[in-house]
Amino acid sequence: MSKDELIGAIAQELRLLQQSFDAFDEAAAVRLGLNRTDLRCLDIVLGRGPLAAGELSVALRLSPAATTTVVDRLARAGFVSRAQDPGNRRRILVEGTARAEEVAREIFEPVGMAGADALTRFDTDELHIALDFLRTALRVHQEQTERVSRLGESD
């Protein structure tokens, strides 16, 4: 395969991988009785630990009011709780509950374990290349997200 053909094949596999991520997220959301935004919020809270509502709004790219609505739904479902920040009594932190940790063990940890197991076939140099590729892909994707978000701003 030529370099251009390899780049095209990688692009196609990335597209398929994104579709697979979307299908997995949809299946997880249905299993938990959540919508995709709620699932994304839960993932952020579980991945980053307790977050202030403002930080969560930025991470979700939602307004504070919309973030409050998402957190309210997750709290009612028993996946998050609100707690006062011990360092700043005016600040409220959103954190995952024991139920959320159970969900992580049941649904998300097996994916991570299967992925880690699949990566054992690669040597250290190949893993460095894979890591560099993923970091590059993430940076490009984030830049493109910003670009698309800015479209129409000058209208």
PDB file of C-alpha atoms in Angstrom:
ATOM      1  CA  MET A   1       0.000   0.000   0.000  1.00  0.00           C
ATOM      2  CA  SER A   2       1.184   3.505  -0.750  1.00  0.00           C
ATOM      3  CA  LYS A   3       1.429   6.135   1.975  1.00  0.00           C
ATOM      4  CA  ASP A   4      -1.735   7.837   0.664  1.00  0.00           C
ATOM      5  CA  GLU A   5      -3.577   4.511   0.653  1.00  0.00           C
ATOM      6  CA  LEU A   6      -2.448   3.813   4.221  1.00  0.00           C
ATOM      7  CA  ILE A   7      -3.615   7.263   5.355  1.00  0.00           C
ATOM      8  CA  GLY A   8      -6.974   6.615   3.688  1.00  0.00           C
ATOM      9  CA  ALA A   9      -7.266   3.202   5.339  1.00  0.00           C
ATOM     10  CA  ILE A  10      -6.433   4.722   8.741  1.00  0.00           C
ATOM     11  CA  ALA A  11      -9.034   7.447   8.197  1.00  0.00           C
ATOM     12  CA  GLN A  12     -11.647   4.795   7.354  1.00  0.00           C
ATOM     13  CA  GLU A  13     -10.763   2.731  10.430  1.00  0.00           C
ATOM     14  CA  LEU A  14     -11.018   5.856  12.604  1.00  0.00           C
ATOM     15  CA  ARG A  15     -14.451   6.549  11.171  1.00  0.00           C
ATOM     16  CA  LEU A  16     -15.528   2.985  11.962  1.00  0.00           C
ATOM     17  CA  LEU A  17     -13.998   3.262  15.444  1.00  0.00           C
ATOM     18  CA  GLN A  18     -15.957   6.469  16.106  1.00  0.00           C
ATOM     19  CA  GLN A  19     -19.154   4.724  14.992  1.00  0.00           C
ATOM     20  CA  SER A  20     -18.309   1.834  17.319  1.00  0.00           C
ATOM     21  CA  PHE A  21     -17.726   4.247  20.231  1.00  0.00           C
ATOM     22  CA  ASP A  22     -21.085   5.850  19.471  1.00  0.00           C
ATOM     23  CA  ALA A  23     -22.842   2.460  19.386  1.00  0.00           C
ATOM     24  CA  PHE A  24     -21.224   1.443  22.676  1.00  0.00           C
ATOM     25  CA  ASP A  25     -22.210   4.725  24.327  1.00  0.00           C
ATOM     26  CA  GLU A  26     -25.769   4.334  23.066  1.00  0.00           C
ATOM     27  CA  ALA A  27     -25.964   0.779  24.423  1.00  0.00           C
ATOM     28  CA  ALA A  28     -24.559   1.914  27.794  1.00  0.00           C
ATOM     29  CA  ALA A  29     -26.980   4.853  27.947  1.00  0.00           C
ATOM     30  CA  VAL A  30     -29.948   2.593  27.190  1.00  0.00           C
ATOM     31  CA  ARG A  31     -28.760   0.048  29.786  1.00  0.00           C
ATOM     32  CA  LEU A  32     -28.580   2.809  32.418  1.00  0.00           C
ATOM     33  CA  GLY A  33     -31.747   4.631  31.388  1.00  0.00           C
ATOM     34  CA  LEU A  34     -29.797   7.786  30.526  1.00  0.00           C
ATOM     35  CA  ASN A  35     -29.517  10.012  27.513  1.00  0.00           C
ATOM     36  CA  ARG A  36     -26.150  10.514  25.827  1.00  0.00           C
ATOM     37  CA  THR A  37     -25.479  13.895  27.458  1.00  0.00           C
ATOM     38  CA  ASP A  38     -26.135  12.421  30.893  1.00  0.00           C
ATOM     39  CA  LEU A  39     -23.779   9.539  30.104  1.00  0.00           C
ATOM     40  CA  ARG A  40     -21.100  11.980  28.928  1.00  0.00           C
ATOM     41  CA  CYS A  41     -21.489  13.941  32.168  1.00  0.00           C
ATOM     42  CA  LEU A  42     -21.213  10.771  34.233  1.00  0.00           C
ATOM     43  CA  ASP A  43     -18.063   9.794  32.336  1.00  0.00           C
ATOM     44  CA  ILE A  44     -16.502  13.192  33.020  1.00  0.00           C
ATOM     45  CA  VAL A  45     -17.350  13.060  36.729  1.00  0.00           C
ATOM     46  CA  LEU A  46     -16.024   9.511  37.074  1.00  0.00           C
ATOM     47  CA  GLY A  47     -12.888  10.309  35.099  1.00  0.00           C
ATOM     48  CA  ARG A  48     -11.951  13.589  36.752  1.00  0.00           C
ATOM     49  CA  GLY A  49     -13.285  13.165  40.266  1.00  0.00           C
ATOM     50  CA  PRO A  50     -15.367  15.748  42.087  1.00  0.00           C
ATOM     51  CA  LEU A  51     -15.914  18.825  39.928  1.00  0.00           C
ATOM     52  CA  ALA A  52     -17.442  22.218  40.561  1.00  0.00           C
ATOM     53  CA  ALA A  53     -20.549  22.846  38.489  1.00  0.00           C
ATOM     54  CA  GLY A  54     -18.750  25.546  36.482  1.00  0.00           C
ATOM     55  CA  GLU A  55     -15.923  23.172  35.582  1.00  0.00           C
ATOM     56  CA  LEU A  56     -18.482  20.582  34.580  1.00  0.00           C
ATOM     57  CA  SER A  57     -20.278  23.120  32.353  1.00  0.00           C
ATOM     58  CA  VAL A  58     -17.033  23.874  30.550  1.00  0.00           C
ATOM     59  CA  ALA A  59     -16.193  20.173  30.136  1.00  0.00           C
ATOM     60  CA  LEU A  60     -19.685  19.427  28.816  1.00  0.00           C
ATOM     61  CA  ARG A  61     -19.796  22.568  26.690  1.00  0.00           C
ATOM     62  CA  LEU A  62     -23.216  23.344  28.146  1.00  0.00           C
ATOM     63  CA  SER A  63     -24.708  26.390  29.811  1.00  0.00           C
ATOM     64  CA  PRO A  64     -24.815  26.400  33.624  1.00  0.00           C
ATOM     65  CA  ALA A  65     -28.610  25.928  33.513  1.00  0.00           C
ATOM     66  CA  ALA A  66     -28.348  22.941  31.172  1.00  0.00           C
ATOM     67  CA  THR A  67     -25.584  21.457  33.336  1.00  0.00           C
ATOM     68  CA  THR A  68     -27.793  21.810  36.418  1.00  0.00           C
ATOM     69  CA  THR A  69     -30.567  19.940  34.608  1.00  0.00           C
ATOM     70  CA  VAL A  70     -28.167  17.106  33.689  1.00  0.00           C
ATOM     71  CA  VAL A  71     -26.800  16.897  37.241  1.00  0.00           C
ATOM     72  CA  ASP A  72     -30.349  16.898  38.641  1.00  0.00           C
ATOM     73  CA  ARG A  73     -31.261  13.920  36.427  1.00  0.00           C
ATOM     74  CA  LEU A  74     -28.099  12.024  37.397  1.00  0.00           C
ATOM     75  CA  ALA A  75     -28.680  12.756  41.086  1.00  0.00           C
ATOM     76  CA  ARG A  76     -32.276  11.498  40.862  1.00  0.00           C
ATOM     77  CA  ALA A  77     -30.961   8.324  39.195  1.00  0.00           C
ATOM     78  CA  GLY A  78     -28.451   7.881  42.033  1.00  0.00           C
ATOM     79  CA  PHE A  79     -25.308   8.330  39.916  1.00  0.00           C
ATOM     80  CA  VAL A  80     -23.997  11.622  41.321  1.00  0.00           C
ATOM     81  CA  SER A  81     -24.308  13.642  44.470  1.00  0.00           C
ATOM     82  CA  ARG A  82     -23.575  17.227  45.362  1.00  0.00           C
ATOM     83  CA  ALA A  83     -21.284  18.077  48.253  1.00  0.00           C
ATOM     84  CA  GLN A  84     -19.901  21.270  49.665  1.00  0.00           C
ATOM     85  CA  ASP A  85     -16.283  21.947  48.741  1.00  0.00           C
ATOM     86  CA  PRO A  86     -14.343  21.672  52.011  1.00  0.00           C
ATOM     87  CA  GLY A  87     -11.988  24.412  50.810  1.00  0.00           C
ATOM     88  CA  ASN A  88     -14.728  26.838  49.732  1.00  0.00           C
ATOM     89  CA  ARG A  89     -18.149  26.586  51.378  1.00  0.00           C
ATOM     90  CA  ARG A  90     -19.802  28.578  48.583  1.00  0.00           C
ATOM     91  CA  ARG A  91     -18.733  26.044  45.985  1.00  0.00           C
ATOM     92  CA  ILE A  92     -20.631  22.827  45.343  1.00  0.00           C
ATOM     93  CA  LEU A  93     -18.871  19.774  43.944  1.00  0.00           C
ATOM     94  CA  VAL A  94     -20.491  17.076  41.841  1.00  0.00           C
ATOM     95  CA  GLU A  95     -19.135  13.604  42.522  1.00  0.00           C
ATOM     96  CA  GLY A  96     -19.902  10.051  41.493  1.00  0.00           C
ATOM     97  CA  THR A  97     -21.740   7.787  43.910  1.00  0.00           C
ATOM     98  CA  ALA A  98     -21.144   4.170  44.837  1.00  0.00           C
ATOM     99  CA  ARG A  99     -23.801   3.259  42.252  1.00  0.00           C
ATOM    100  CA  ALA A 100     -21.805   5.109  39.591  1.00  0.00           C
ATOM    101  CA  GLU A 101     -18.679   3.184  40.579  1.00  0.00           C
ATOM    102  CA  GLU A 102     -20.645  -0.081  40.240  1.00  0.00           C
ATOM    103  CA  VAL A 103     -21.697   0.952  36.746  1.00  0.00           C
ATOM    104  CA  ALA A 104     -18.093   1.738  35.876  1.00  0.00           C
ATOM    105  CA  ARG A 105     -17.034  -1.737  37.027  1.00  0.00           C
ATOM    106  CA  GLU A 106     -19.889  -3.462  35.183  1.00  0.00           C
ATOM    107  CA  ILE A 107     -19.884  -1.573  31.891  1.00  0.00           C
ATOM    108  CA  PHE A 108     -16.725   0.450  31.388  1.00  0.00           C
ATOM    109  CA  GLU A 109     -13.871  -1.404  33.102  1.00  0.00           C
ATOM    110  CA  PRO A 110     -14.269  -4.541  30.958  1.00  0.00           C
ATOM    111  CA  VAL A 111     -13.743  -2.383  27.852  1.00  0.00           C
ATOM    112  CA  GLY A 112     -10.536  -0.972  29.292  1.00  0.00           C
ATOM    113  CA  MET A 113      -9.319  -4.406  30.307  1.00  0.00           C
ATOM    114  CA  ALA A 114     -10.069  -5.888  26.874  1.00  0.00           C
ATOM    115  CA  GLY A 115      -8.303  -2.979  25.201  1.00  0.00           C
ATOM    116  CA  ALA A 116      -5.259  -3.308  27.449  1.00  0.00           C
ATOM    117  CA  ASP A 117      -5.158  -7.041  26.761  1.00  0.00           C
ATOM    118  CA  ALA A 118      -5.341  -6.438  23.001  1.00  0.00           C
ATOM    119  CA  LEU A 119      -2.403  -4.021  23.229  1.00  0.00           C
ATOM    120  CA  THR A 120      -0.081  -6.632  24.740  1.00  0.00           C
ATOM    121  CA  ARG A 121       0.697  -7.922  21.229  1.00  0.00           C
ATOM    122  CA  PHE A 122       2.621  -4.710  20.481  1.00  0.00           C
ATOM    123  CA  ASP A 123       6.186  -4.037  21.619  1.00  0.00           C
ATOM    124  CA  THR A 124       7.187  -0.897  23.516  1.00  0.00           C
ATOM    125  CA  ASP A 125       8.296   1.011  20.397  1.00  0.00           C
ATOM    126  CA  GLU A 126       5.001   0.255  18.652  1.00  0.00           C
ATOM    127  CA  LEU A 127       3.074   1.377  21.730  1.00  0.00           C
ATOM    128  CA  HIS A 128       5.003   4.675  21.722  1.00  0.00           C
ATOM    129  CA  ILE A 129       3.979   5.181  18.090  1.00  0.00           C
ATOM    130  CA  ALA A 130       0.370   4.311  18.899  1.00  0.00           C
ATOM    131  CA  LEU A 131       0.372   6.762  21.806  1.00  0.00           C
ATOM    132  CA  ASP A 132       1.853   9.498  19.623  1.00  0.00           C
ATOM    133  CA  PHE A 133      -0.777   8.789  16.952  1.00  0.00           C
ATOM    134  CA  LEU A 134      -3.619   8.973  19.461  1.00  0.00           C
ATOM    135  CA  ARG A 135      -2.333  12.223  20.958  1.00  0.00           C
ATOM    136  CA  THR A 136      -2.003  13.686  17.471  1.00  0.00           C
ATOM    137  CA  ALA A 137      -5.492  12.502  16.508  1.00  0.00           C
ATOM    138  CA  LEU A 138      -6.939  13.978  19.714  1.00  0.00           C
ATOM    139  CA  ARG A 139      -5.246  17.331  19.128  1.00  0.00           C
ATOM    140  CA  VAL A 140      -6.462  17.470  15.516  1.00  0.00           C
ATOM    141  CA  HIS A 141      -9.984  16.496  16.547  1.00  0.00           C
ATOM    142  CA  GLN A 142     -10.090  19.117  19.315  1.00  0.00           C
ATOM    143  CA  GLU A 143      -8.865  21.787  16.881  1.00  0.00           C
ATOM    144  CA  GLN A 144     -11.553  20.780  14.416  1.00  0.00           C
ATOM    145  CA  THR A 145     -14.214  20.844  17.126  1.00  0.00           C
ATOM    146  CA  GLU A 146     -13.196  24.418  17.912  1.00  0.00           C
ATOM    147  CA  ARG A 147     -13.250  25.296  14.217  1.00  0.00           C
ATOM    148  CA  VAL A 148     -16.759  23.928  13.757  1.00  0.00           C
ATOM    149  CA  SER A 149     -17.914  25.637  16.965  1.00  0.00           C
ATOM    150  CA  ARG A 150     -16.729  28.976  15.577  1.00  0.00           C
ATOM    151  CA  LEU A 151     -18.549  28.584  12.245  1.00  0.00           C
ATOM    152  CA  GLY A 152     -21.271  31.143  11.963  1.00  0.00           C
ATOM    153  CA  GLU A 153     -19.959  33.275  14.856  1.00  0.00           C
ATOM    154  CA  SER A 154     -19.315  36.200  12.517  1.00  0.00           C
ATOM    155  CA  ASP A 155     -22.860  36.005  11.100  1.00  0.00           C
TER     156      ASP A 155
END
